[in-house]
Every structure is written in structure tokens, then in C-alpha cells.
mmCIF file of C-alpha atoms and ligand atoms in Angstrom:
data_model
loop_
_atom_site.group_PDB
_atom_site.id
_atom_site.type_symbol
_atom_site.label_atom_id
_atom_site.label_comp_id
_atom_site.label_asym_id
_atom_site.label_seq_id
_atom_site.Cartn_x
_atom_site.Cartn_y
_atom_site.Cartn_z
ATOM 1 C CA MET A 1 13.596 -18.354 -4.521
ATOM 2 C CA PRO A 2 16.212 -15.497 -4.371
ATOM 3 C CA LYS A 3 15.188 -12.851 -1.980
ATOM 4 C CA CYS A 4 13.607 -9.743 -3.761
ATOM 5 C CA ARG A 5 16.040 -6.793 -3.080
ATOM 6 C CA ARG A 6 15.542 -3.270 -3.541
ATOM 7 C CA GLU A 7 18.194 -1.768 -5.695
ATOM 8 C CA GLN A 8 17.762 1.840 -5.201
ATOM 9 C CA LYS A 9 17.518 3.173 -1.665
ATOM 10 C CA THR A 10 17.360 6.866 -2.468
ATOM 11 C CA SER A 11 14.639 8.943 -4.070
ATOM 12 C CA ARG A 12 15.976 10.933 -6.993
ATOM 13 C CA LYS A 13 14.329 13.858 -9.055
ATOM 14 C CA PHE A 14 15.627 14.876 -12.484
ATOM 15 C CA GLU A 15 14.493 17.340 -15.161
ATOM 16 C CA LYS A 16 13.433 16.114 -18.510
ATOM 17 C CA GLY A 17 11.529 17.952 -21.181
ATOM 18 C CA GLY A 18 11.000 20.970 -19.013
ATOM 19 C CA GLY A 19 9.323 18.990 -16.223
ATOM 20 C CA ILE A 20 10.602 17.271 -13.107
ATOM 21 C CA LEU A 21 10.583 13.499 -13.041
ATOM 22 C CA HIS A 22 10.478 11.711 -9.794
ATOM 23 C CA TRP A 23 12.503 8.414 -9.594
ATOM 24 C CA ILE A 24 10.424 5.514 -8.270
ATOM 25 C CA ASP A 25 11.971 2.009 -7.731
ATOM 26 C CA PHE A 26 9.885 -1.048 -8.563
ATOM 27 C CA THR A 27 10.194 -4.393 -6.947
ATOM 28 C CA SER A 28 8.243 -7.681 -7.326
ATOM 29 C CA PRO A 29 8.526 -9.884 -4.193
ATOM 30 C CA HIS A 30 7.366 -13.504 -4.051
ATOM 31 C CA SER A 31 6.133 -13.694 -0.464
ATOM 32 C CA VAL A 32 4.038 -11.654 1.992
ATOM 33 C CA ARG A 33 7.019 -11.718 4.392
ATOM 34 C CA GLU A 34 9.274 -10.107 1.854
ATOM 35 C CA ALA A 35 6.738 -7.526 0.845
ATOM 36 C CA VAL A 36 6.153 -6.510 4.510
ATOM 37 C CA GLU A 37 9.910 -6.208 5.019
ATOM 38 C CA LEU A 38 10.199 -3.988 1.944
ATOM 39 C CA LEU A 39 7.206 -1.816 3.113
ATOM 40 C CA SER A 40 8.614 -1.602 6.786
ATOM 41 C CA ASP A 41 12.084 -0.575 5.495
ATOM 42 C CA ALA A 42 10.494 2.124 3.219
ATOM 43 C CA ASN A 43 8.829 3.732 6.346
ATOM 44 C CA GLY A 44 5.845 5.068 4.555
ATOM 45 C CA SER A 45 7.486 5.876 1.201
ATOM 46 C CA ALA A 46 6.427 2.607 -0.603
ATOM 47 C CA ARG A 47 2.923 1.612 -2.111
ATOM 48 C CA VAL A 48 1.716 -1.695 -3.027
ATOM 49 C CA LEU A 49 0.637 -2.271 -6.648
ATOM 50 C CA ALA A 50 -2.379 -4.433 -7.377
ATOM 51 C CA GLY A 51 -4.081 -3.603 -10.748
ATOM 52 C CA GLY A 52 -2.633 -0.154 -10.766
ATOM 53 C CA THR A 53 -5.903 1.423 -12.065
ATOM 54 C CA ASP A 54 -5.808 3.910 -9.070
ATOM 55 C CA LEU A 55 -2.237 3.826 -8.264
ATOM 56 C CA LEU A 56 -0.636 4.541 -11.623
ATOM 57 C CA VAL A 57 -3.091 7.410 -12.272
ATOM 58 C CA GLN A 58 -2.232 8.868 -8.754
ATOM 59 C CA LEU A 59 1.583 8.622 -9.225
ATOM 60 C CA ARG A 60 1.373 10.315 -12.583
ATOM 61 C CA GLY A 61 -0.786 13.050 -11.149
ATOM 62 C CA GLY A 62 1.689 13.743 -8.383
ATOM 63 C CA ARG A 63 -0.554 12.661 -5.531
ATOM 64 C CA PHE A 64 2.167 10.590 -3.879
ATOM 65 C CA ASP A 65 5.280 12.681 -4.256
ATOM 66 C CA ASP A 66 6.814 11.088 -1.174
ATOM 67 C CA VAL A 67 6.554 7.528 -2.733
ATOM 68 C CA ASN A 68 9.834 6.158 -4.050
ATOM 69 C CA LEU A 69 9.094 2.401 -4.159
ATOM 70 C CA VAL A 70 6.312 0.514 -5.699
ATOM 71 C CA VAL A 71 5.838 -3.022 -4.343
ATOM 72 C CA ASP A 72 4.084 -5.273 -6.951
ATOM 73 C CA GLY A 73 1.708 -7.752 -5.482
ATOM 74 C CA LYS A 74 1.207 -9.879 -8.552
ATOM 75 C CA ASN A 75 3.822 -12.482 -7.835
ATOM 76 C CA ILE A 76 2.653 -13.078 -4.275
ATOM 77 C CA PRO A 77 0.563 -16.202 -4.364
ATOM 78 C CA GLU A 78 -1.795 -15.384 -1.412
ATOM 79 C CA LEU A 79 -2.830 -11.954 -3.107
ATOM 80 C CA ASN A 80 -3.806 -13.726 -6.337
ATOM 81 C CA GLU A 81 -5.695 -16.751 -5.069
ATOM 82 C CA ILE A 82 -9.522 -17.374 -4.919
ATOM 83 C CA THR A 83 -10.465 -20.046 -2.515
ATOM 84 C CA TYR A 84 -14.097 -21.104 -1.991
ATOM 85 C CA ASP A 85 -15.667 -23.821 -0.076
ATOM 86 C CA PRO A 86 -19.528 -23.907 0.415
ATOM 87 C CA GLU A 87 -19.000 -24.741 4.191
ATOM 88 C CA GLY A 88 -16.068 -22.469 4.868
ATOM 89 C CA GLY A 89 -16.724 -19.490 2.644
ATOM 90 C CA LEU A 90 -14.726 -17.385 0.222
ATOM 91 C CA THR A 91 -11.293 -15.744 0.432
ATOM 92 C CA LEU A 92 -10.342 -13.346 -2.247
ATOM 93 C CA GLY A 93 -6.704 -12.466 -2.718
ATOM 94 C CA ALA A 94 -6.262 -8.687 -2.409
ATOM 95 C CA ALA A 95 -4.998 -8.443 -5.996
ATOM 96 C CA VAL A 96 -7.645 -10.689 -7.712
ATOM 97 C CA PRO A 97 -9.072 -8.621 -10.551
ATOM 98 C CA CYS A 98 -12.776 -8.182 -11.033
ATOM 99 C CA TYR A 99 -13.168 -10.361 -14.159
ATOM 100 C CA ARG A 100 -11.923 -13.471 -12.157
ATOM 101 C CA ILE A 101 -14.617 -12.772 -9.601
ATOM 102 C CA TYR A 102 -17.595 -12.483 -11.846
ATOM 103 C CA GLY A 103 -16.185 -15.253 -14.112
ATOM 104 C CA ASN A 104 -16.382 -17.828 -11.279
ATOM 105 C CA ALA A 105 -19.713 -19.605 -11.380
ATOM 106 C CA ALA A 106 -19.676 -20.673 -7.751
ATOM 107 C CA ILE A 107 -18.998 -17.152 -6.438
ATOM 108 C CA SER A 108 -21.607 -15.721 -8.692
ATOM 109 C CA ARG A 109 -24.188 -18.008 -7.119
ATOM 110 C CA ALA A 110 -23.216 -17.567 -3.576
ATOM 111 C CA TYR A 111 -22.147 -13.985 -3.448
ATOM 112 C CA PRO A 112 -24.462 -11.916 -5.865
ATOM 113 C CA GLY A 113 -23.681 -8.544 -4.373
ATOM 114 C CA LEU A 114 -19.946 -8.996 -5.046
ATOM 115 C CA ILE A 115 -20.831 -9.771 -8.686
ATOM 116 C CA ASP A 116 -23.016 -6.658 -9.064
ATOM 117 C CA SER A 117 -19.949 -4.531 -7.932
ATOM 118 C CA ALA A 118 -17.325 -6.500 -9.891
ATOM 119 C CA SER A 119 -19.405 -5.975 -13.068
ATOM 120 C CA LEU A 120 -19.883 -2.317 -12.789
ATOM 121 C CA ILE A 121 -16.454 -0.970 -11.658
ATOM 122 C CA GLY A 122 -14.981 1.016 -14.664
ATOM 123 C CA GLY A 123 -15.533 -1.024 -17.907
ATOM 124 C CA THR A 124 -14.261 -4.353 -19.411
ATOM 125 C CA GLN A 125 -10.626 -3.175 -19.489
ATOM 126 C CA ILE A 126 -10.528 -1.735 -16.073
ATOM 127 C CA GLN A 127 -12.163 -4.949 -14.762
ATOM 128 C CA GLY A 128 -9.293 -6.831 -16.243
ATOM 129 C CA ARG A 129 -6.921 -5.152 -13.735
ATOM 130 C CA ALA A 130 -8.993 -3.647 -10.946
ATOM 131 C CA SER A 131 -9.170 -5.541 -7.624
ATOM 132 C CA PHE A 132 -11.496 -5.374 -4.629
ATOM 133 C CA GLY A 133 -8.183 -5.175 -2.467
ATOM 134 C CA GLY A 134 -7.137 -2.053 -4.295
ATOM 135 C CA ASN A 135 -10.573 -0.604 -4.181
ATOM 136 C CA LEU A 136 -10.693 -1.057 -0.385
ATOM 137 C CA CYS A 137 -7.088 0.182 0.195
ATOM 138 C CA ASN A 138 -7.706 3.239 -2.001
ATOM 139 C CA SER A 139 -10.439 3.965 0.580
ATOM 140 C CA THR A 140 -12.592 6.444 -1.239
ATOM 141 C CA PRO A 141 -16.076 6.915 -0.009
ATOM 142 C CA SER A 142 -17.363 6.072 -3.406
ATOM 143 C CA GLY A 143 -15.471 2.732 -3.824
ATOM 144 C CA ASP A 144 -18.125 0.436 -5.476
ATOM 145 C CA SER A 145 -16.849 -2.859 -4.016
ATOM 146 C CA ILE A 146 -16.956 -1.699 -0.401
ATOM 147 C CA PRO A 147 -20.563 -1.561 0.447
ATOM 148 C CA ALA A 148 -21.112 -4.898 -1.240
ATOM 149 C CA MET A 149 -18.312 -6.410 0.782
ATOM 150 C CA ILE A 150 -19.761 -4.980 3.999
ATOM 151 C CA ALA A 151 -23.188 -6.351 3.032
ATOM 152 C CA HIS A 152 -21.502 -9.779 2.790
ATOM 153 C CA SER A 153 -19.863 -9.399 6.240
ATOM 154 C CA ALA A 154 -16.410 -9.298 4.750
ATOM 155 C CA VAL A 155 -13.250 -9.278 6.917
ATOM 156 C CA ALA A 156 -9.872 -7.727 5.795
ATOM 157 C CA ASN A 157 -6.873 -10.038 6.413
ATOM 158 C CA ILE A 158 -3.824 -7.821 7.127
ATOM 159 C CA ALA A 159 -0.090 -8.721 7.366
ATOM 160 C CA GLY A 160 2.492 -6.427 8.944
ATOM 161 C CA PRO A 161 5.695 -6.415 10.979
ATOM 162 C CA ASP A 162 3.914 -7.566 14.075
ATOM 163 C CA GLY A 163 2.157 -10.528 12.308
ATOM 164 C CA HIS A 164 -1.465 -10.876 11.058
ATOM 165 C CA ARG A 165 -4.584 -9.163 12.151
ATOM 166 C CA HIS A 166 -8.263 -9.120 10.955
ATOM 167 C CA VAL A 167 -10.482 -6.055 10.545
ATOM 168 C CA ALA A 168 -14.139 -6.000 9.555
ATOM 169 C CA VAL A 169 -14.426 -4.205 6.262
ATOM 170 C CA GLU A 170 -16.793 -1.686 7.704
ATOM 171 C CA ASP A 171 -14.052 -0.586 10.183
ATOM 172 C CA PHE A 172 -11.224 -0.523 7.545
ATOM 173 C CA CYS A 173 -11.668 2.918 6.072
ATOM 174 C CA THR A 174 -11.021 5.881 8.437
ATOM 175 C CA GLY A 175 -11.496 8.830 6.200
ATOM 176 C CA PRO A 176 -11.346 9.851 2.517
ATOM 177 C CA GLY A 177 -8.318 7.945 1.060
ATOM 178 C CA SER A 178 -7.183 6.784 4.631
ATOM 179 C CA ASN A 179 -7.525 3.441 6.339
ATOM 180 C CA VAL A 180 -6.365 1.300 9.312
ATOM 181 C CA LEU A 181 -3.144 0.078 7.585
ATOM 182 C CA GLY A 182 -0.077 1.019 9.634
ATOM 183 C CA ASN A 183 3.577 1.272 8.696
ATOM 184 C CA GLY A 184 4.679 -1.905 7.044
ATOM 185 C CA GLU A 185 1.223 -3.384 6.758
ATOM 186 C CA MET A 186 -0.552 -4.670 3.658
ATOM 187 C CA LEU A 187 -3.855 -6.257 2.837
ATOM 188 C CA VAL A 188 -3.405 -9.950 1.980
ATOM 189 C CA SER A 189 -6.893 -11.096 1.270
ATOM 190 C CA ILE A 190 -10.566 -10.578 2.091
ATOM 191 C CA SER A 191 -12.690 -13.300 3.618
ATOM 192 C CA PHE A 192 -16.507 -13.797 3.389
ATOM 193 C CA PRO A 193 -18.552 -16.144 5.430
ATOM 194 C CA ALA A 194 -20.462 -18.944 3.692
ATOM 195 C CA PRO A 195 -24.004 -17.694 2.893
ATOM 196 C CA THR A 196 -26.785 -19.548 4.457
ATOM 197 C CA SER A 197 -30.068 -20.625 2.767
ATOM 198 C CA GLY A 198 -32.419 -17.658 2.349
ATOM 199 C CA PHE A 199 -29.621 -15.361 1.781
ATOM 200 C CA GLY A 200 -29.679 -12.608 -0.958
ATOM 201 C CA ALA A 201 -27.577 -9.611 -1.691
ATOM 202 C CA ASN A 202 -27.258 -6.781 -4.110
ATOM 203 C CA TYR A 203 -25.206 -3.586 -4.864
ATOM 204 C CA MET A 204 -26.548 -0.688 -6.955
ATOM 205 C CA ARG A 205 -25.399 2.791 -7.414
ATOM 206 C CA PHE A 206 -26.610 5.910 -9.181
ATOM 207 C CA ILE A 207 -24.463 7.557 -11.868
ATOM 208 C CA PRO A 208 -25.629 10.040 -14.545
ATOM 209 C CA ARG A 209 -24.269 7.826 -17.244
ATOM 210 C CA ASN A 210 -24.398 4.009 -17.837
ATOM 211 C CA GLU A 211 -20.919 3.273 -16.975
ATOM 212 C CA MET A 212 -17.358 4.738 -16.322
ATOM 213 C CA ASP A 213 -18.462 7.283 -13.674
ATOM 214 C CA ILE A 214 -18.159 7.823 -9.969
ATOM 215 C CA ALA A 215 -21.152 6.887 -7.683
ATOM 216 C CA VAL A 216 -23.287 9.928 -6.739
ATOM 217 C CA ALA A 217 -24.565 7.347 -4.174
ATOM 218 C CA GLY A 218 -24.637 3.600 -3.823
ATOM 219 C CA ALA A 219 -26.238 0.940 -1.609
ATOM 220 C CA GLY A 220 -25.012 -2.505 -0.799
ATOM 221 C CA THR A 221 -27.511 -4.722 0.926
ATOM 222 C CA SER A 222 -27.924 -8.277 2.179
ATOM 223 C CA ILE A 223 -30.818 -10.088 3.717
ATOM 224 C CA VAL A 224 -31.605 -13.544 5.285
ATOM 225 C CA LEU A 225 -35.220 -14.647 5.066
ATOM 226 C CA ASP A 226 -37.124 -17.003 7.046
ATOM 227 C CA GLY A 227 -40.320 -17.572 4.888
ATOM 228 C CA ASP A 228 -41.562 -14.025 4.393
ATOM 229 C CA THR A 229 -39.901 -12.592 7.557
ATOM 230 C CA ILE A 230 -36.501 -10.875 7.582
ATOM 231 C CA LYS A 231 -34.180 -12.755 9.854
ATOM 232 C CA SER A 232 -31.283 -10.431 9.473
ATOM 233 C CA ALA A 233 -30.170 -7.566 7.121
ATOM 234 C CA ARG A 234 -27.122 -5.537 6.525
ATOM 235 C CA VAL A 235 -27.076 -2.066 4.625
ATOM 236 C CA ALA A 236 -23.861 0.024 3.595
ATOM 237 C CA LEU A 237 -23.903 3.161 1.602
ATOM 238 C CA ALA A 238 -21.394 4.632 -0.848
ATOM 239 C CA ALA A 239 -20.386 8.353 -1.485
ATOM 240 C CA VAL A 240 -22.573 9.823 1.235
ATOM 241 C CA ALA A 241 -20.173 10.087 4.079
ATOM 242 C CA PRO A 242 -16.412 10.502 4.668
ATOM 243 C CA THR A 243 -16.063 6.730 4.424
ATOM 244 C CA PRO A 244 -18.240 3.907 3.064
ATOM 245 C CA LEU A 245 -21.087 3.874 5.549
ATOM 246 C CA TYR A 246 -22.395 0.760 7.355
ATOM 247 C CA VAL A 247 -25.807 1.485 8.841
ATOM 248 C CA SER A 248 -26.095 -1.305 11.332
ATOM 249 C CA ALA A 249 -29.247 0.278 12.891
ATOM 250 C CA ILE A 250 -31.279 -0.625 9.720
ATOM 251 C CA GLY A 251 -30.539 -4.258 10.268
ATOM 252 C CA ASP A 252 -31.401 -3.996 13.884
ATOM 253 C CA ALA A 253 -34.756 -2.271 13.018
ATOM 254 C CA ILE A 254 -35.994 -4.512 10.291
ATOM 255 C CA ALA A 255 -35.024 -7.936 11.670
ATOM 256 C CA GLY A 256 -38.243 -9.799 12.579
ATOM 257 C CA LYS A 257 -40.424 -7.641 10.376
ATOM 258 C CA PRO A 258 -42.182 -8.824 7.077
ATOM 259 C CA ALA A 259 -40.293 -8.400 3.843
ATOM 260 C CA ASN A 260 -42.816 -5.892 2.452
ATOM 261 C CA ASP A 261 -43.003 -2.381 1.171
ATOM 262 C CA ASP A 262 -43.586 -0.804 4.636
ATOM 263 C CA THR A 263 -40.412 -2.411 6.021
ATOM 264 C CA LEU A 264 -38.425 -1.304 2.960
ATOM 265 C CA ALA A 265 -39.779 2.252 3.290
ATOM 266 C CA GLU A 266 -38.547 2.197 7.013
ATOM 267 C CA ALA A 267 -35.172 1.065 5.862
ATOM 268 C CA GLY A 268 -34.929 3.685 3.142
ATOM 269 C CA GLN A 269 -35.844 6.431 5.551
ATOM 270 C CA MET A 270 -33.163 5.338 7.937
ATOM 271 C CA ALA A 271 -30.550 5.227 5.284
ATOM 272 C CA LYS A 272 -31.596 8.828 4.194
ATOM 273 C CA ASP A 273 -31.342 9.989 7.923
ATOM 274 C CA ALA A 274 -27.881 8.213 8.512
ATOM 275 C CA ALA A 275 -26.260 9.693 5.333
ATOM 276 C CA THR A 276 -24.047 12.810 5.776
ATOM 277 C CA PRO A 277 -23.166 13.687 2.232
ATOM 278 C CA ILE A 278 -21.540 16.878 0.930
ATOM 279 C CA THR A 279 -22.660 18.964 -2.126
ATOM 280 C CA ASP A 280 -20.352 18.787 -4.955
ATOM 281 C CA MET A 281 -20.441 18.683 -8.784
ATOM 282 C CA ARG A 282 -22.158 15.343 -8.774
ATOM 283 C CA GLY A 283 -25.014 16.187 -6.470
ATOM 284 C CA THR A 284 -26.288 18.103 -3.744
ATOM 285 C CA ILE A 285 -26.848 16.926 -0.058
ATOM 286 C CA GLU A 286 -30.611 16.730 -0.536
ATOM 287 C CA TYR A 287 -30.226 14.811 -3.774
ATOM 288 C CA ARG A 288 -27.803 12.310 -2.316
ATOM 289 C CA LYS A 289 -29.995 11.811 0.781
ATOM 290 C CA HIS A 290 -32.962 11.142 -1.493
ATOM 291 C CA LEU A 291 -30.909 8.603 -3.463
ATOM 292 C CA CYS A 292 -30.001 6.773 -0.269
ATOM 293 C CA ASP A 293 -33.686 6.262 0.365
ATOM 294 C CA VAL A 294 -34.454 5.015 -3.135
ATOM 295 C CA LEU A 295 -31.347 2.926 -3.616
ATOM 296 C CA THR A 296 -31.764 1.211 -0.284
ATOM 297 C CA ARG A 297 -35.348 0.243 -0.935
ATOM 298 C CA ARG A 298 -34.573 -1.003 -4.522
ATOM 299 C CA SER A 299 -31.551 -2.848 -3.471
ATOM 300 C CA LEU A 300 -33.191 -4.551 -0.528
ATOM 301 C CA GLN A 301 -35.980 -5.590 -2.885
ATOM 302 C CA ILE A 302 -33.485 -7.293 -5.205
ATOM 303 C CA ALA A 303 -31.687 -8.942 -2.222
ATOM 304 C CA ILE A 304 -35.220 -10.256 -1.104
ATOM 305 C CA ASP A 305 -36.018 -11.530 -4.623
ATOM 306 C CA ARG A 306 -32.598 -13.367 -4.590
ATOM 307 C CA ALA A 307 -33.108 -14.672 -1.146
ATOM 308 C CA LYS A 308 -36.479 -16.236 -2.126
ATOM 309 C CA GLU A 309 -34.696 -18.016 -5.075
ATOM 310 C CA ASN A 310 -32.176 -19.282 -2.557
ATOM 311 C CA ALA A 311 -34.602 -20.573 0.146
HETATM 312 C C1 FAD B 401 -11.271 4.581 -16.139
HETATM 313 C C2 FAD B 401 -11.416 4.206 -14.655
HETATM 314 C C3 FAD B 401 -12.851 3.871 -14.210
HETATM 315 C C4 FAD B 401 -13.044 3.465 -12.860
HETATM 316 N N1 FAD B 401 -14.208 3.190 -12.444
HETATM 317 C C5 FAD B 401 -14.405 2.927 -11.184
HETATM 318 C C6 FAD B 401 -15.704 2.550 -10.658
HETATM 319 O O1 FAD B 401 -16.731 2.538 -11.503
HETATM 320 N N2 FAD B 401 -15.905 2.237 -9.370
HETATM 321 C C7 FAD B 401 -14.932 2.368 -8.495
HETATM 322 O O2 FAD B 401 -15.059 2.013 -7.272
HETATM 323 N N3 FAD B 401 -13.702 2.573 -8.943
HETATM 324 C C8 FAD B 401 -13.401 2.892 -10.312
HETATM 325 N N4 FAD B 401 -12.069 3.170 -10.686
HETATM 326 C C9 FAD B 401 -10.940 3.177 -9.712
HETATM 327 C C10 FAD B 401 -10.249 1.882 -9.687
HETATM 328 O O3 FAD B 401 -10.328 1.151 -10.823
HETATM 329 C C11 FAD B 401 -10.680 0.940 -8.452
HETATM 330 O O4 FAD B 401 -10.578 1.652 -7.142
HETATM 331 C C12 FAD B 401 -10.005 -0.319 -8.412
HETATM 332 O O5 FAD B 401 -10.702 -1.363 -7.693
HETATM 333 C C13 FAD B 401 -8.607 -0.259 -7.841
HETATM 334 O O6 FAD B 401 -8.054 -1.589 -7.816
HETATM 335 P P1 FAD B 401 -6.480 -1.807 -8.318
HETATM 336 O O7 FAD B 401 -6.263 -3.225 -8.187
HETATM 337 O O8 FAD B 401 -6.258 -1.139 -9.696
HETATM 338 O O9 FAD B 401 -5.658 -0.960 -7.184
HETATM 339 P P2 FAD B 401 -4.323 -0.171 -7.303
HETATM 340 O O10 FAD B 401 -4.391 1.049 -8.131
HETATM 341 O O11 FAD B 401 -3.148 -1.147 -7.634
HETATM 342 O O12 FAD B 401 -4.158 0.274 -5.875
HETATM 343 C C14 FAD B 401 -5.039 1.180 -5.275
HETATM 344 C C15 FAD B 401 -4.463 1.636 -3.850
HETATM 345 O O13 FAD B 401 -4.569 0.589 -2.892
HETATM 346 C C16 FAD B 401 -3.296 0.312 -2.466
HETATM 347 N N5 FAD B 401 -3.076 -1.185 -2.416
HETATM 348 C C17 FAD B 401 -3.409 -1.979 -3.454
HETATM 349 N N6 FAD B 401 -3.247 -3.279 -2.958
HETATM 350 C C18 FAD B 401 -2.891 -3.223 -1.699
HETATM 351 C C19 FAD B 401 -2.586 -4.149 -0.715
HETATM 352 N N7 FAD B 401 -2.561 -5.405 -1.013
HETATM 353 N N8 FAD B 401 -2.132 -3.781 0.490
HETATM 354 C C20 FAD B 401 -2.052 -2.427 0.789
HETATM 355 N N9 FAD B 401 -2.327 -1.453 -0.078
HETATM 356 C C21 FAD B 401 -2.751 -1.809 -1.423
HETATM 357 C C22 FAD B 401 -2.245 0.937 -3.554
HETATM 358 O O14 FAD B 401 -0.978 1.240 -3.028
HETATM 359 C C23 FAD B 401 -3.067 2.134 -3.947
HETATM 360 O O15 FAD B 401 -2.935 3.159 -2.896
HETATM 361 C C24 FAD B 401 -11.892 3.505 -12.011
HETATM 362 C C25 FAD B 401 -10.619 3.827 -12.383
HETATM 363 C C26 FAD B 401 -10.378 4.142 -13.747
HETATM 364 C C27 FAD B 401 -8.921 4.448 -14.231
#
């Protein structure tokens, strides 16, 4: 395979139709190694392209005026593969679009929280392009795949000039739109452990419309049941903190307790207390905190119902 070369090394701006157009090179490498080299050489002025449903909008809107190279991930095999083995778990390539996730029967059964997220991001057209990898790397607090991935104990597999490293998804985002990726690094895939028997999960969000909106708040939950007792649980929240928020204290508090309304009420209250939202056009602090309580209880109840089916 010929090495993918970057033809243009300089950023150019030129005027057309009264506006300033910003020249951006496009390159489509065939391996992670090539992509990392291109990203490293660009020294912060390149972005990886997955589905483009965030990136193209942002480039057009002028958010990345310093970007002069787009590195396409669609020809890199590791970014586009889904591998699943009931013993070893699931690995999703960083550029795999949502429709391939919910279109996979084995994943639908084993990872129900991921399916909830994949089926509500945007609409059918967006789901044809949008990836969980792009959602994670975009790193908005409202990213709908991120709480579900945290609930499913996901790990981000990163490649960079110094080799590979692995970061728990709850530690990946560092602020609104920022994350742990350093210069020359890219997300290759996301891995999920094989679910055990008695496992159930869910993601739900609140939006004022039925679809095509940004979460006012969201809750991703998972549970492992031993009979009617909660063996372990994970809860993560969307849009109520500077990053997607993993509330590990909820799992610690409800493990060993009965899977009943009192326990869910305790979890909901803890989610409400942990949230540190802002007031904006979509909701007030009080409204969002209230939603954390309601969504956490409802989401955990669905996770429990699914866990019982899976016992
Ligand atoms: C109409 C519309 C509706 C939407 N609805 C929702 C919604 O309901 N919920 C929601 O959460 N989002 C929504 N979005 C936002 C967007 O669709 C999602 O965030 C989507 O998951 C992004 O994935 P992508 O593959 O398109 O990423 P891209 O746009 O290709 O990339 C997003 C960002 O991640 C970076 N990136 C991508 N891949 C990598 C990689 N492998 N390594 C390093 N960096 C990488 C890119 O450089 C870019 O900065 C919507 C967008 C639109 C346009």
C-alpha cells in the first residue's frame, strides 16, 4: 500500500464571494501508524474525521480556524471493525457508525445501554454516519453515547507517537470539548467487557422534543443482580457537569441492597446531589438536578428489568 502523503504543508486563506475561505488539506491513510505520523507532523493543526457530523459543522462554523489538515479514518481497518466474542467482550472501532451498532443482533442482546444511545443520536441520517468514537472525542457534556459507555465499563484504546495506551471512558473527557488525547494521539477503538448473567443496562435522556435535540440531562446505568439483590451498579450522567459525570458513589452505596423503590430513591437523590449543572436556554440548575433524580431512578428500573430477563 503506498504511503499516504500530505500534499499541502501550508495553510492558505483566500477570498471568494466576499468571504475568507480557509484552505484545508484532506488525507486518507490506510493504517493507524500513518495516521499518527500525520497527526504528529501537523502538531495540533489536524483533526481526525469519523462520520463528520460534528467536525464538518464545526469547520464550517469556524470553530477550528487553526486546522489545516483533516485525517480521514474511514480507510483504517481498526477504526471500522466490530469484534464481539461472548467470552472476551466487544471492541468497537472508533469510526463505526451507530446503525452498525444497533443493527448487530449479538450486540443488541449483550449491550442494551449502547443500543439505547445509538438509536437516539440525531435521526436515521445522522445515525448512518455518527460514531461513538466521534461522540467521545467531541467530548461535550451532553454526548449521548458517553454515559452508556461508562455504564458498560468501556475503555478507550488510544494510539500515539509513544505507542498505545488505554483510558477508562469516565476519565477520557477533561472539560467541555477537551479530552486526554495529546499531540499526535488518536482514538482507535473502544472496548467493553463481556456482560455477566444478571446484567442489565439502559440510557435515557430528557429533551423537549421527541428527537434531534441536545440532552437537557441524561442517565446511563447498569446493574448486576444476584436474585433480587444488587450485586453492583454503575451510573453516569449527561449534560449536568463540565464533563459526562460518573457517580461511582451510587454503585458503592446501593451494592448489596434490594432492587426496590427505596434503593432507587437513594440512587436518584445521590445523582441529584452529585450533579453540578448550569442554567442555560435548555434548563435551570434546579430543573436539571430534578431530572437527574427522575432519570436515574427510571433508568435503573429498566436496567433491573433487563437484568432479570438476563438472569
Ligand atoms: C442534526 C444533528 C443531530 C445530532 N444529534 C445528536 C444527539 O442526539 N446526541 C449526540 O450526542 N450528538 C448529536 N449530534 C452530534 C454528533 O452527531 C455526534 O456527536 C456524533 O456521535 C459524532 O460522531 P462523528 O463520527 O460524526 O464524529 P466527527 O464529526 O467525525 O468527529 C467529532 C470530533 O471527534 C474527533 N474525532 C473523531 N474520531 C476521532 C478519532 N478516532 N481520534 C481522535 N479524534 C477523533 C474529530 O476530529 C472531531 O473533533 C448531532 C449532530 C447533528 C448534525
